[in-house]
Amino acid sequence: MNRKLIRPSLAEIKEREAMQRERAAARSAAQQQTRSAQPSPSASAAVAAPAMPQPRKRIPPVETFAEVFYYKKQMDAHTPMVIVLQDGEEIEGTIEWYDRGAIKVNRKTAPNLLLLKHNIKYMYKAEDRVKKAEQNGERTEEEE
């Protein structure tokens, strides 16, 4: 399927900018007319007031859903993962499901486990361990 990205032409962008400038000029002229019609207590107070209030910055979201995306991707692909616990123990298996506080890991040669997330130090793909061993010139268990 061929999808073409629709972009505005340079002429359209320049036209929009010109329209925005005209609107801003009209607004400032209208503000000056209303200021001149109303008597001001002091000229210094009018100078000190900002012309246009700036919009507030948006607060970044609390949840980015990166963790959810990562777990879903590994579950769908049945990627063998190595999970390193806080005490240094490594558990290898595939992630079957997860929730807010736990992960269920399916293992081939051992019973399945339910790991609490606060006990997990970090995790990585099992294929990364094999690649790292090959780069270091070490022999893997499969070669022996």
Coordinates of N, CA and C in Angstrom, one line a residue:
M1 N 0.9 -1.2 0.0 CA 0.0 0.0 0.0 C 0.9 1.2 0.0
N2 N 0.6 2.1 -0.9 CA 1.4 3.3 -1.0 C 0.7 4.5 -0.4
R3 N 1.3 5.1 0.7 CA 0.6 6.2 1.3 C 1.4 7.4 1.1
K4 N 0.8 8.4 0.6 CA 1.5 9.7 0.4 C 1.3 10.6 1.5
L5 N 2.3 11.2 2.0 CA 2.3 12.2 3.1 C 1.8 13.5 2.6
I6 N 0.7 14.0 3.1 CA 0.2 15.3 2.7 C 0.8 16.4 3.4
R7 N 1.4 17.3 2.7 CA 2.1 18.5 3.3 C 1.6 19.7 2.7
P8 N 1.4 20.8 3.4 CA 1.0 22.1 2.8 C 2.2 22.6 2.0
S9 N 1.8 23.4 0.9 CA 2.9 24.0 0.1 C 3.5 25.2 0.8
L10 N 4.6 25.6 0.4 CA 5.3 26.8 1.0 C 4.4 28.0 0.8
A11 N 3.7 28.2 -0.3 CA 2.8 29.3 -0.5 C 1.7 29.3 0.5
E12 N 1.1 28.2 0.8 CA 0.1 28.1 1.8 C 0.6 28.5 3.2
I13 N 1.8 28.1 3.6 CA 2.4 28.4 4.9 C 2.6 29.9 5.0
K14 N 3.1 30.5 3.9 CA 3.4 32.0 3.9 C 2.1 32.7 4.0
E15 N 1.0 32.2 3.3 CA -0.3 32.9 3.4 C -0.9 32.8 4.8
R16 N -0.7 31.7 5.5 CA -1.2 31.6 6.8 C -0.5 32.6 7.8
E17 N 0.9 32.6 7.6 CA 1.6 33.5 8.4 C 1.2 35.0 8.2
A18 N 1.0 35.4 7.0 CA 0.6 36.7 6.7 C -0.8 37.0 7.3
M19 N -1.7 36.1 7.3 CA -3.0 36.2 7.9 C -2.9 36.4 9.4
Q20 N -2.0 35.6 10.0 CA -1.8 35.7 11.4 C -1.2 37.0 11.8
R21 N -0.3 37.5 11.0 CA 0.3 38.9 11.3 C -0.8 40.0 11.2
E22 N -1.6 39.8 10.2 CA -2.7 40.8 10.0 C -3.6 40.8 11.2
R23 N -4.0 39.6 11.7 CA -4.9 39.5 12.8 C -4.3 40.1 14.1
A24 N -3.0 39.8 14.3 CA -2.3 40.3 15.4 C -2.2 41.9 15.4
A25 N -1.9 42.4 14.2 CA -1.9 43.8 14.1 C -3.3 44.5 14.3
A26 N -4.3 43.8 13.9 CA -5.7 44.3 14.1 C -6.0 44.3 15.6
R27 N -5.6 43.2 16.3 CA -5.8 43.1 17.7 C -5.1 44.2 18.5
S28 N -3.8 44.4 18.1 CA -3.1 45.4 18.9 C -3.6 46.8 18.6
A29 N -4.1 47.1 17.4 CA -4.7 48.4 17.1 C -6.0 48.5 17.9
A30 N -6.8 47.5 18.0 CA -8.0 47.6 18.8 C -7.7 47.8 20.3
Q31 N -6.7 47.1 20.8 CA -6.3 47.3 22.2 C -5.9 48.7 22.4
Q32 N -5.1 49.3 21.5 CA -4.6 50.7 21.7 C -5.8 51.6 21.7
Q33 N -6.8 51.4 20.9 CA -8.0 52.3 20.8 C -8.7 52.2 22.1
T34 N -8.9 51.0 22.7 CA -9.6 50.9 24.0 C -8.8 51.5 25.1
R35 N -7.5 51.4 25.0 CA -6.7 52.1 26.1 C -6.7 53.6 26.0
S36 N -6.7 54.1 24.8 CA -6.8 55.6 24.6 C -8.1 56.1 25.0
A37 N -9.2 55.3 24.8 CA -10.5 55.8 25.2 C -10.7 55.8 26.7
Q38 N -10.0 54.9 27.4 CA -10.1 54.9 28.9 C -9.0 55.7 29.5
P39 N -9.3 56.6 30.4 CA -8.2 57.3 31.1 C -7.4 56.4 32.0
S40 N -6.1 56.4 31.9 CA -5.3 55.6 32.8 C -4.8 56.4 33.9
P41 N -4.7 55.7 35.1 CA -4.2 56.5 36.3 C -2.7 56.9 36.1
S42 N -1.9 56.1 35.5 CA -0.5 56.5 35.3 C 0.0 55.8 34.0
A43 N 0.9 56.4 33.4 CA 1.4 55.8 32.1 C 2.4 54.7 32.4
S44 N 3.0 54.7 33.6 CA 4.0 53.7 33.9 C 3.3 52.3 34.1
A45 N 2.0 52.3 34.7 CA 1.3 51.1 34.9 C 1.0 50.4 33.6
A46 N 0.6 51.2 32.5 CA 0.3 50.6 31.2 C 1.5 50.0 30.6
V47 N 2.7 50.6 30.8 CA 3.9 50.0 30.2 C 4.3 48.7 30.9
A48 N 4.1 48.7 32.3 CA 4.5 47.5 33.0 C 3.7 46.3 32.7
A49 N 2.4 46.5 32.3 CA 1.5 45.3 32.1 C 1.9 44.6 30.8
P50 N 2.0 43.3 30.8 CA 2.3 42.5 29.6 C 1.2 42.6 28.5
A51 N 1.6 42.7 27.3 CA 0.7 42.8 26.2 C -0.2 41.6 26.0
M52 N 0.4 40.4 26.0 CA -0.3 39.1 25.8 C 0.2 38.2 26.8
P53 N -0.8 37.6 27.6 CA -0.4 36.6 28.6 C 0.1 35.3 27.9
Q54 N 1.2 34.8 28.4 CA 1.8 33.5 27.8 C 1.0 32.3 28.3
P55 N 0.7 31.3 27.4 CA 0.1 30.1 27.9 C 1.0 29.3 28.8
R56 N 0.4 28.7 29.8 CA 1.2 27.8 30.7 C 1.7 26.6 30.0
K57 N 2.9 26.1 30.5 CA 3.5 24.9 30.0 C 2.6 23.7 30.4
R58 N 2.5 22.7 29.6 CA 1.7 21.5 29.9 C 2.5 20.7 30.9
I59 N 1.9 20.1 31.8 CA 2.5 19.1 32.7 C 2.7 17.8 32.0
P60 N 3.9 17.2 32.0 CA 4.1 15.9 31.3 C 3.3 14.8 32.0
P61 N 2.9 13.8 31.2 CA 2.1 12.8 31.7 C 2.8 11.9 32.8
V62 N 2.0 11.5 33.8 CA 2.6 10.6 34.8 C 3.0 9.3 34.2
E63 N 2.2 8.7 33.4 CA 2.4 7.4 32.8 C 2.7 7.5 31.3
T64 N 3.8 7.0 30.9 CA 4.2 7.0 29.5 C 3.8 5.7 28.8
F65 N 3.5 4.7 29.5 CA 3.1 3.4 29.0 C 4.2 2.7 28.2
A66 N 5.5 3.1 28.4 CA 6.6 2.4 27.8 C 6.8 1.0 28.3
E67 N 6.6 0.8 29.6 CA 6.7 -0.5 30.2 C 5.6 -1.4 29.7
V68 N 4.4 -0.9 29.6 CA 3.3 -1.7 29.0 C 3.6 -2.1 27.6
F69 N 4.1 -1.2 26.8 CA 4.4 -1.5 25.4 C 5.5 -2.5 25.3
Y70 N 6.6 -2.4 26.2 CA 7.7 -3.4 26.1 C 7.2 -4.8 26.5
Y71 N 6.4 -4.9 27.6 CA 5.9 -6.2 28.0 C 5.0 -6.8 26.9
K72 N 4.2 -6.0 26.3 CA 3.3 -6.5 25.2 C 4.1 -7.0 24.0
K73 N 5.1 -6.3 23.7 CA 5.9 -6.6 22.5 C 6.6 -8.0 22.8
Q74 N 7.2 -8.2 24.0 CA 7.9 -9.4 24.3 C 6.9 -10.6 24.4
M75 N 5.7 -10.3 24.9 CA 4.7 -11.4 25.1 C 4.3 -11.9 23.7
D76 N 4.0 -10.9 22.8 CA 3.5 -11.3 21.5 C 4.5 -12.1 20.7
A77 N 5.8 -11.7 20.8 CA 6.8 -12.4 20.1 C 7.4 -13.6 20.8
H78 N 6.9 -13.9 22.0 CA 7.4 -15.0 22.8 C 8.9 -15.0 22.9
T79 N 9.4 -13.8 23.2 CA 10.9 -13.6 23.3 C 11.4 -14.2 24.6
P80 N 12.4 -15.1 24.5 CA 13.1 -15.6 25.7 C 13.8 -14.4 26.4
M81 N 13.5 -14.3 27.7 CA 14.0 -13.2 28.5 C 14.8 -13.7 29.6
V82 N 15.8 -12.9 30.1 CA 16.6 -13.2 31.3 C 16.2 -12.2 32.3
I83 N 15.7 -12.6 33.4 CA 15.2 -11.7 34.5 C 16.2 -11.8 35.6
V84 N 16.9 -10.7 36.0 CA 17.8 -10.7 37.1 C 17.1 -10.1 38.3
L85 N 17.1 -10.9 39.4 CA 16.4 -10.5 40.6 C 17.4 -9.7 41.5
Q86 N 16.8 -9.1 42.5 CA 17.6 -8.2 43.4 C 18.8 -8.9 44.0
D87 N 18.6 -10.2 44.3 CA 19.7 -11.0 44.9 C 20.7 -11.5 43.9
G88 N 20.6 -11.2 42.6 CA 21.5 -11.6 41.6 C 21.1 -12.9 40.8
E89 N 20.1 -13.6 41.3 CA 19.6 -14.8 40.6 C 19.0 -14.5 39.2
E90 N 19.4 -15.3 38.3 CA 18.9 -15.1 36.9 C 17.8 -16.1 36.6
I91 N 16.7 -15.7 36.0 CA 15.6 -16.6 35.6 C 15.4 -16.4 34.1
E92 N 15.4 -17.5 33.4 CA 15.2 -17.4 32.0 C 13.8 -18.0 31.6
G93 N 13.1 -17.3 30.7 CA 11.8 -17.8 30.3 C 11.1 -16.7 29.5
T94 N 9.9 -17.0 29.1 CA 9.1 -16.1 28.3 C 8.0 -15.5 29.2
I95 N 7.7 -14.2 29.0 CA 6.6 -13.6 29.8 C 5.3 -14.0 29.3
E96 N 4.5 -14.6 30.1 CA 3.1 -15.0 29.8 C 2.1 -13.9 30.0
W97 N 2.2 -13.2 31.1 CA 1.3 -12.1 31.4 C 1.9 -11.2 32.5
Y98 N 1.4 -10.0 32.6 CA 1.9 -9.1 33.6 C 0.7 -8.3 34.2
D99 N 0.9 -7.7 35.3 CA -0.1 -6.7 35.8 C 0.7 -5.6 36.5
R100 N 0.1 -4.8 37.4 CA 0.7 -3.7 38.0 C 1.9 -4.1 38.9
G101 N 1.8 -5.2 39.5 CA 2.8 -5.6 40.5 C 3.6 -6.9 40.3
A102 N 3.2 -7.7 39.2 CA 3.8 -9.0 39.0 C 3.9 -9.3 37.5
I103 N 4.8 -10.3 37.3 CA 5.0 -10.9 35.9 C 5.0 -12.4 36.1
K104 N 4.3 -13.1 35.2 CA 4.3 -14.5 35.1 C 5.3 -15.0 34.0
V105 N 6.3 -15.8 34.4 CA 7.3 -16.3 33.5 C 7.1 -17.8 33.3
N106 N 7.0 -18.2 32.0 CA 7.0 -19.6 31.6 C 8.4 -20.0 31.4
R107 N 8.8 -21.2 32.0 CA 10.1 -21.7 31.7 C 10.0 -23.1 31.1
K108 N 10.9 -23.5 30.3 CA 10.9 -24.8 29.6 C 11.2 -26.0 30.6
T109 N 12.3 -25.8 31.3 CA 12.8 -27.0 32.1 C 12.5 -26.9 33.6
A110 N 11.8 -25.8 34.0 CA 11.5 -25.7 35.4 C 10.1 -25.2 35.5
P111 N 9.5 -25.2 36.7 CA 8.2 -24.7 36.9 C 8.0 -23.2 36.6
N112 N 6.8 -22.8 36.2 CA 6.5 -21.4 35.9 C 6.6 -20.6 37.2
L113 N 6.9 -19.3 37.0 CA 7.0 -18.5 38.2 C 6.2 -17.3 38.1
L114 N 5.7 -16.8 39.3 CA 5.1 -15.5 39.3 C 6.1 -14.6 40.1
L115 N 6.7 -13.6 39.4 CA 7.7 -12.7 40.0 C 7.1 -11.4 40.4
L116 N 7.3 -10.9 41.6 CA 6.8 -9.6 42.0 C 7.8 -8.6 41.4
K117 N 7.3 -7.5 40.8 CA 8.1 -6.5 40.1 C 9.1 -5.9 41.1
H118 N 8.8 -5.7 42.3 CA 9.7 -5.0 43.2 C 11.0 -5.9 43.5
N119 N 10.9 -7.2 43.2 CA 12.1 -8.1 43.3 C 12.9 -8.2 42.1
I120 N 12.5 -7.5 41.0 CA 13.3 -7.6 39.7 C 14.2 -6.4 39.7
K121 N 15.5 -6.7 39.5 CA 16.5 -5.7 39.3 C 16.5 -5.1 37.9
Y122 N 16.6 -6.0 36.9 CA 16.5 -5.7 35.5 C 16.2 -6.9 34.7
M123 N 15.9 -6.7 33.4 CA 15.7 -7.8 32.5 C 16.2 -7.5 31.1
Y124 N 16.6 -8.5 30.4 CA 17.1 -8.3 29.0 C 16.7 -9.6 28.2
K125 N 16.9 -9.5 26.9 CA 16.6 -10.6 26.0 C 17.7 -11.6 26.1
A126 N 17.3 -12.9 26.1 CA 18.3 -14.0 26.2 C 19.3 -14.0 25.1
E127 N 18.8 -13.6 23.9 CA 19.7 -13.6 22.7 C 20.8 -12.6 22.9
D128 N 20.6 -11.5 23.7 CA 21.7 -10.5 24.0 C 22.8 -11.2 24.8
R129 N 22.5 -12.1 25.6 CA 23.5 -12.8 26.4 C 24.4 -13.6 25.5
V130 N 23.8 -14.3 24.6 CA 24.5 -15.1 23.6 C 25.4 -14.3 22.7
K131 N 24.9 -13.2 22.2 CA 25.7 -12.3 21.4 C 26.9 -11.7 22.2
K132 N 26.6 -11.3 23.4 CA 27.7 -10.7 24.2 C 28.8 -11.8 24.5
A133 N 28.4 -13.0 24.7 CA 29.4 -14.1 24.9 C 30.2 -14.3 23.7
E134 N 29.6 -14.3 22.5 CA 30.3 -14.5 21.3 C 31.3 -13.3 21.0
Q135 N 30.9 -12.1 21.4 CA 31.8 -11.0 21.2 C 33.0 -11.1 22.1
N136 N 32.8 -11.6 23.3 CA 33.9 -11.7 24.2 C 34.8 -13.0 23.9
G137 N 34.4 -13.8 23.0 CA 35.1 -15.0 22.7 C 34.9 -16.2 23.6
E138 N 33.8 -16.1 24.4 CA 33.5 -17.1 25.4 C 32.7 -18.2 24.7
R139 N 32.7 -19.4 25.2 CA 31.9 -20.5 24.6 C 30.6 -20.6 25.4
T140 N 29.5 -20.8 24.7 CA 28.2 -20.9 25.3 C 28.0 -22.3 25.7
E141 N 26.9 -22.6 26.5 CA 26.6 -23.9 26.9 C 26.2 -24.8 25.8
E142 N 25.6 -24.2 24.7 CA 25.2 -25.1 23.6 C 26.4 -25.6 22.8
E143 N 27.5 -24.8 22.7 CA 28.7 -25.3 22.0 C 29.4 -26.4 22.7
E144 N 29.3 -26.4 24.0 CA 30.1 -27.4 24.8 C 29.5 -28.8 24.7

